[in-house]
């Protein structure tokens, strides 16, 4: 007789094409959370998800916010069972620059065992993997685990409307563990659990010079060019050792312990790993730290965008009247985005010359999080990954951010366990994002094992 696990695994195998079609349908909806012109698509995507979850027997509701809505769903069978809250986000990053895509970002296409499209990996693929695993179990044998879903539409913009929702729906969102598949794998065939995420503090800095653009010959030499002033300010934000110069920036940062240094030194995330992926001659970063530390355990400051003056074809001799930079810091545990904002303001007050004036607008902000890997549910996940891949699970501290993980910890008191089936070369947030399908199918198997493992856990 086939065991319930095997029945579900078999169902998953037989329905791979159906699962893939479902993912393609979701990728076709251009749910770009940052773009006002996609507001209607956000609603379409959330309703699409509700319909899918209803068809699997979940009671669903749309939770409205000031921004994009969240999808909640529930199937509670017995309070004595474990309750798993499955987290996801249905929003994606903008697809631009469009001309670099080999197939249109919202017209998913399979090439070489990969599905190409915006959100295929981050994280519509992961959401559909969770739904496919749940479907495989519920359509075959059933499961003695209470399941809840929370799928948000603002993750990629820092979840600005989230905290009031978590406060208001605290009871509804209660669970024993949150399964979050918004992270990825260290490499193909290397099952990975993420136990740390960095936070983020994101700003737009505008520098204003003359009241209008000027002829650069008539005025060049008597006025401070705002593009130059902005570049000077930005250049001063790092010292020659690659350290961030904002006053007090490193004060709260917890030093990397000897033990963690040793662990990270053995991680496959070494110089070579990064060199191979990026097509640069040499790495760059904070002196005295290895790459795995610089990504996982040290904070950074990045310029995400720069704009000023004439950038069209040809030439134009002009002194621009203003310049703008998008600047963000990746934060580590103990750093507070609001304090970092104060530090940036202080830096600008100290260093901005009298020749210009500036304006700083805060955008996304979220603290970092560190997770407990010895929770029973974390071990259940590690075991599930090992069953699916036949290899030991690797633990990683991630450089990216998922704001809700911190907020769920502090507001709901809920711990998250993080994994996911994206690969380092998936080009997330970049042109030609893809999802490796063989890895994805194995991921669905792993999630089936995980849910059965949770059923076996004593409450
Ligand atoms: N899934 C990513 C975070 C991530 C990336 C985890 C790579 C593991 C590996 C998530 O969707 C993301 O990109 N988050 C944003 C959040 C920000 C806007 C607050 C990020 O990190 O830039
Ligand atoms: Mn993302």
PDB file of N, CA, C and O in Angstrom, residues 24-35 37-45 90-95 105-107 118 124:
ATOM      1  N   UNK A  24       2.695  30.040 -14.667  1.00  0.00           N
ATOM      2  CA  UNK A  24       2.718  30.936 -15.835  1.00  0.00           C
ATOM      3  C   UNK A  24       1.563  31.929 -15.771  1.00  0.00           C
ATOM      4  O   UNK A  24       1.740  33.117 -16.073  1.00  0.00           O
ATOM      5  N   UNK A  25       0.375  31.445 -15.362  1.00  0.00           N
ATOM      6  CA  UNK A  25      -0.785  32.348 -15.267  1.00  0.00           C
ATOM      7  C   UNK A  25      -0.505  33.492 -14.297  1.00  0.00           C
ATOM      8  O   UNK A  25      -0.859  34.640 -14.546  1.00  0.00           O
ATOM      9  N   UNK A  26       0.146  33.154 -13.176  1.00  0.00           N
ATOM     10  CA  UNK A  26       0.415  34.195 -12.174  1.00  0.00           C
ATOM     11  C   UNK A  26       1.496  35.170 -12.654  1.00  0.00           C
ATOM     12  O   UNK A  26       1.400  36.382 -12.431  1.00  0.00           O
ATOM     13  N   UNK A  27       2.505  34.638 -13.348  1.00  0.00           N
ATOM     14  CA  UNK A  27       3.592  35.512 -13.848  1.00  0.00           C
ATOM     15  C   UNK A  27       3.041  36.488 -14.896  1.00  0.00           C
ATOM     16  O   UNK A  27       3.551  37.601 -15.048  1.00  0.00           O
ATOM     17  N   UNK A  28       1.979  36.060 -15.611  1.00  0.00           N
ATOM     18  CA  UNK A  28       1.394  36.932 -16.640  1.00  0.00           C
ATOM     19  C   UNK A  28       0.777  38.204 -16.068  1.00  0.00           C
ATOM     20  O   UNK A  28       0.570  39.184 -16.788  1.00  0.00           O
ATOM     21  N   UNK A  29       0.462  38.188 -14.779  1.00  0.00           N
ATOM     22  CA  UNK A  29      -0.139  39.389 -14.168  1.00  0.00           C
ATOM     23  C   UNK A  29       0.995  40.317 -13.711  1.00  0.00           C
ATOM     24  O   UNK A  29       1.763  39.968 -12.830  1.00  0.00           O
ATOM     25  N   UNK A  30       1.112  41.503 -14.322  1.00  0.00           N
ATOM     26  CA  UNK A  30       2.261  42.374 -14.010  1.00  0.00           C
ATOM     27  C   UNK A  30       2.074  43.128 -12.688  1.00  0.00           C
ATOM     28  O   UNK A  30       1.866  44.335 -12.667  1.00  0.00           O
ATOM     29  N   UNK A  31       2.205  42.412 -11.589  1.00  0.00           N
ATOM     30  CA  UNK A  31       1.926  42.999 -10.267  1.00  0.00           C
ATOM     31  C   UNK A  31       3.162  43.698  -9.704  1.00  0.00           C
ATOM     32  O   UNK A  31       3.792  43.219  -8.772  1.00  0.00           O
ATOM     33  N   UNK A  32       3.487  44.834 -10.300  1.00  0.00           N
ATOM     34  CA  UNK A  32       4.653  45.633  -9.885  1.00  0.00           C
ATOM     35  C   UNK A  32       4.197  46.608  -8.794  1.00  0.00           C
ATOM     36  O   UNK A  32       3.495  47.578  -9.074  1.00  0.00           O
ATOM     37  N   UNK A  33       4.598  46.360  -7.564  1.00  0.00           N
ATOM     38  CA  UNK A  33       4.013  47.122  -6.449  1.00  0.00           C
ATOM     39  C   UNK A  33       4.430  48.579  -6.427  1.00  0.00           C
ATOM     40  O   UNK A  33       3.704  49.424  -5.930  1.00  0.00           O
ATOM     41  N   UNK A  34       5.598  48.906  -6.954  1.00  0.00           N
ATOM     42  CA  UNK A  34       6.074  50.284  -6.843  1.00  0.00           C
ATOM     43  C   UNK A  34       5.450  51.201  -7.892  1.00  0.00           C
ATOM     44  O   UNK A  34       5.492  52.422  -7.760  1.00  0.00           O
ATOM     45  N   UNK A  35       4.818  50.628  -8.932  1.00  0.00           N
ATOM     46  CA  UNK A  35       4.354  51.430 -10.070  1.00  0.00           C
ATOM     47  C   UNK A  35       2.860  51.720  -9.969  1.00  0.00           C
ATOM     48  O   UNK A  35       2.045  50.803 -10.048  1.00  0.00           O
ATOM     49  N   UNK A  37       0.801  52.743 -12.028  1.00  0.00           N
ATOM     50  CA  UNK A  37       0.002  52.303 -13.188  1.00  0.00           C
ATOM     51  C   UNK A  37      -0.343  50.810 -13.118  1.00  0.00           C
ATOM     52  O   UNK A  37      -1.136  50.319 -13.917  1.00  0.00           O
ATOM     53  N   UNK A  38       0.226  50.092 -12.160  1.00  0.00           N
ATOM     54  CA  UNK A  38      -0.094  48.664 -12.021  1.00  0.00           C
ATOM     55  C   UNK A  38      -1.023  48.374 -10.846  1.00  0.00           C
ATOM     56  O   UNK A  38      -1.174  47.235 -10.438  1.00  0.00           O
ATOM     57  N   UNK A  39      -1.639  49.426 -10.314  1.00  0.00           N
ATOM     58  CA  UNK A  39      -2.506  49.234  -9.141  1.00  0.00           C
ATOM     59  C   UNK A  39      -3.597  48.190  -9.418  1.00  0.00           C
ATOM     60  O   UNK A  39      -3.874  47.331  -8.581  1.00  0.00           O
ATOM     61  N   UNK A  40      -4.207  48.265 -10.593  1.00  0.00           N
ATOM     62  CA  UNK A  40      -5.283  47.321 -10.921  1.00  0.00           C
ATOM     63  C   UNK A  40      -4.744  45.892 -11.012  1.00  0.00           C
ATOM     64  O   UNK A  40      -5.416  44.935 -10.616  1.00  0.00           O
ATOM     65  N   UNK A  41      -3.523  45.738 -11.498  1.00  0.00           N
ATOM     66  CA  UNK A  41      -2.938  44.396 -11.604  1.00  0.00           C
ATOM     67  C   UNK A  41      -2.705  43.781 -10.223  1.00  0.00           C
ATOM     68  O   UNK A  41      -2.750  42.559 -10.066  1.00  0.00           O
ATOM     69  N   UNK A  42      -2.461  44.634  -9.239  1.00  0.00           N
ATOM     70  CA  UNK A  42      -2.271  44.129  -7.878  1.00  0.00           C
ATOM     71  C   UNK A  42      -3.563  43.469  -7.397  1.00  0.00           C
ATOM     72  O   UNK A  42      -3.544  42.421  -6.762  1.00  0.00           O
ATOM     73  N   UNK A  43      -4.681  44.106  -7.730  1.00  0.00           N
ATOM     74  CA  UNK A  43      -5.981  43.534  -7.345  1.00  0.00           C
ATOM     75  C   UNK A  43      -6.248  42.246  -8.103  1.00  0.00           C
ATOM     76  O   UNK A  43      -6.721  41.259  -7.536  1.00  0.00           O
ATOM     77  N   UNK A  44      -5.912  42.248  -9.392  1.00  0.00           N
ATOM     78  CA  UNK A  44      -6.131  41.044 -10.199  1.00  0.00           C
ATOM     79  C   UNK A  44      -5.331  39.878  -9.615  1.00  0.00           C
ATOM     80  O   UNK A  44      -5.831  38.769  -9.449  1.00  0.00           O
ATOM     81  N   UNK A  45      -4.077  40.149  -9.255  1.00  0.00           N
ATOM     82  CA  UNK A  45      -3.226  39.080  -8.712  1.00  0.00           C
ATOM     83  C   UNK A  45      -3.779  38.571  -7.381  1.00  0.00           C
ATOM     84  O   UNK A  45      -3.820  37.358  -7.128  1.00  0.00           O
ATOM     85  N   UNK A  90       2.999  38.544  -3.533  1.00  0.00           N
ATOM     86  CA  UNK A  90       2.613  38.441  -4.947  1.00  0.00           C
ATOM     87  C   UNK A  90       3.109  39.618  -5.763  1.00  0.00           C
ATOM     88  O   UNK A  90       2.912  39.673  -6.971  1.00  0.00           O
ATOM     89  N   UNK A  91       3.783  40.562  -5.102  1.00  0.00           N
ATOM     90  CA  UNK A  91       4.306  41.693  -5.874  1.00  0.00           C
ATOM     91  C   UNK A  91       5.697  41.366  -6.413  1.00  0.00           C
ATOM     92  O   UNK A  91       6.387  40.477  -5.915  1.00  0.00           O
ATOM     93  N   UNK A  92       6.061  42.091  -7.463  1.00  0.00           N
ATOM     94  CA  UNK A  92       7.372  41.909  -8.098  1.00  0.00           C
ATOM     95  C   UNK A  92       8.040  43.268  -8.282  1.00  0.00           C
ATOM     96  O   UNK A  92       7.398  44.315  -8.162  1.00  0.00           O
ATOM     97  N   UNK A  93       9.328  43.236  -8.592  1.00  0.00           N
ATOM     98  CA  UNK A  93      10.084  44.458  -8.890  1.00  0.00           C
ATOM     99  C   UNK A  93       9.801  44.875 -10.341  1.00  0.00           C
ATOM    100  O   UNK A  93       9.406  44.050 -11.164  1.00  0.00           O
ATOM    101  N   UNK A  94      10.032  46.140 -10.670  1.00  0.00           N
ATOM    102  CA  UNK A  94       9.849  46.577 -12.061  1.00  0.00           C
ATOM    103  C   UNK A  94      10.703  45.732 -13.015  1.00  0.00           C
ATOM    104  O   UNK A  94      11.749  45.229 -12.615  1.00  0.00           O
ATOM    105  N   UNK A  95      10.234  45.589 -14.253  1.00  0.00           N
ATOM    106  CA  UNK A  95      10.945  44.736 -15.213  1.00  0.00           C
ATOM    107  C   UNK A  95      11.985  45.505 -16.024  1.00  0.00           C
ATOM    108  O   UNK A  95      12.822  44.905 -16.680  1.00  0.00           O
ATOM    109  N   UNK A 105       8.926  40.097 -20.161  1.00  0.00           N
ATOM    110  CA  UNK A 105       8.930  39.747 -18.726  1.00  0.00           C
ATOM    111  C   UNK A 105       7.607  39.180 -18.218  1.00  0.00           C
ATOM    112  O   UNK A 105       7.611  38.376 -17.290  1.00  0.00           O
ATOM    113  N   UNK A 106       6.482  39.612 -18.815  1.00  0.00           N
ATOM    114  CA  UNK A 106       5.191  39.138 -18.324  1.00  0.00           C
ATOM    115  C   UNK A 106       4.526  38.193 -19.319  1.00  0.00           C
ATOM    116  O   UNK A 106       3.308  38.048 -19.344  1.00  0.00           O
ATOM    117  N   UNK A 107       5.346  37.587 -20.158  1.00  0.00           N
ATOM    118  CA  UNK A 107       4.871  36.570 -21.086  1.00  0.00           C
ATOM    119  C   UNK A 107       5.803  35.366 -20.886  1.00  0.00           C
ATOM    120  O   UNK A 107       6.742  35.158 -21.649  1.00  0.00           O
ATOM    121  N   UNK A 118       9.389  37.919 -15.066  1.00  0.00           N
ATOM    122  CA  UNK A 118       9.541  38.661 -13.816  1.00  0.00           C
ATOM    123  C   UNK A 118       8.725  37.972 -12.711  1.00  0.00           C
ATOM    124  O   UNK A 118       7.548  37.671 -12.919  1.00  0.00           O
ATOM    125  N   UNK A 124       6.900  34.416  -7.109  1.00  0.00           N
ATOM    126  CA  UNK A 124       5.686  33.720  -7.528  1.00  0.00           C
ATOM    127  C   UNK A 124       5.928  32.223  -7.635  1.00  0.00           C
ATOM    128  O   UNK A 124       5.075  31.410  -7.286  1.00  0.00           O
TER     129      UNK A 124
END
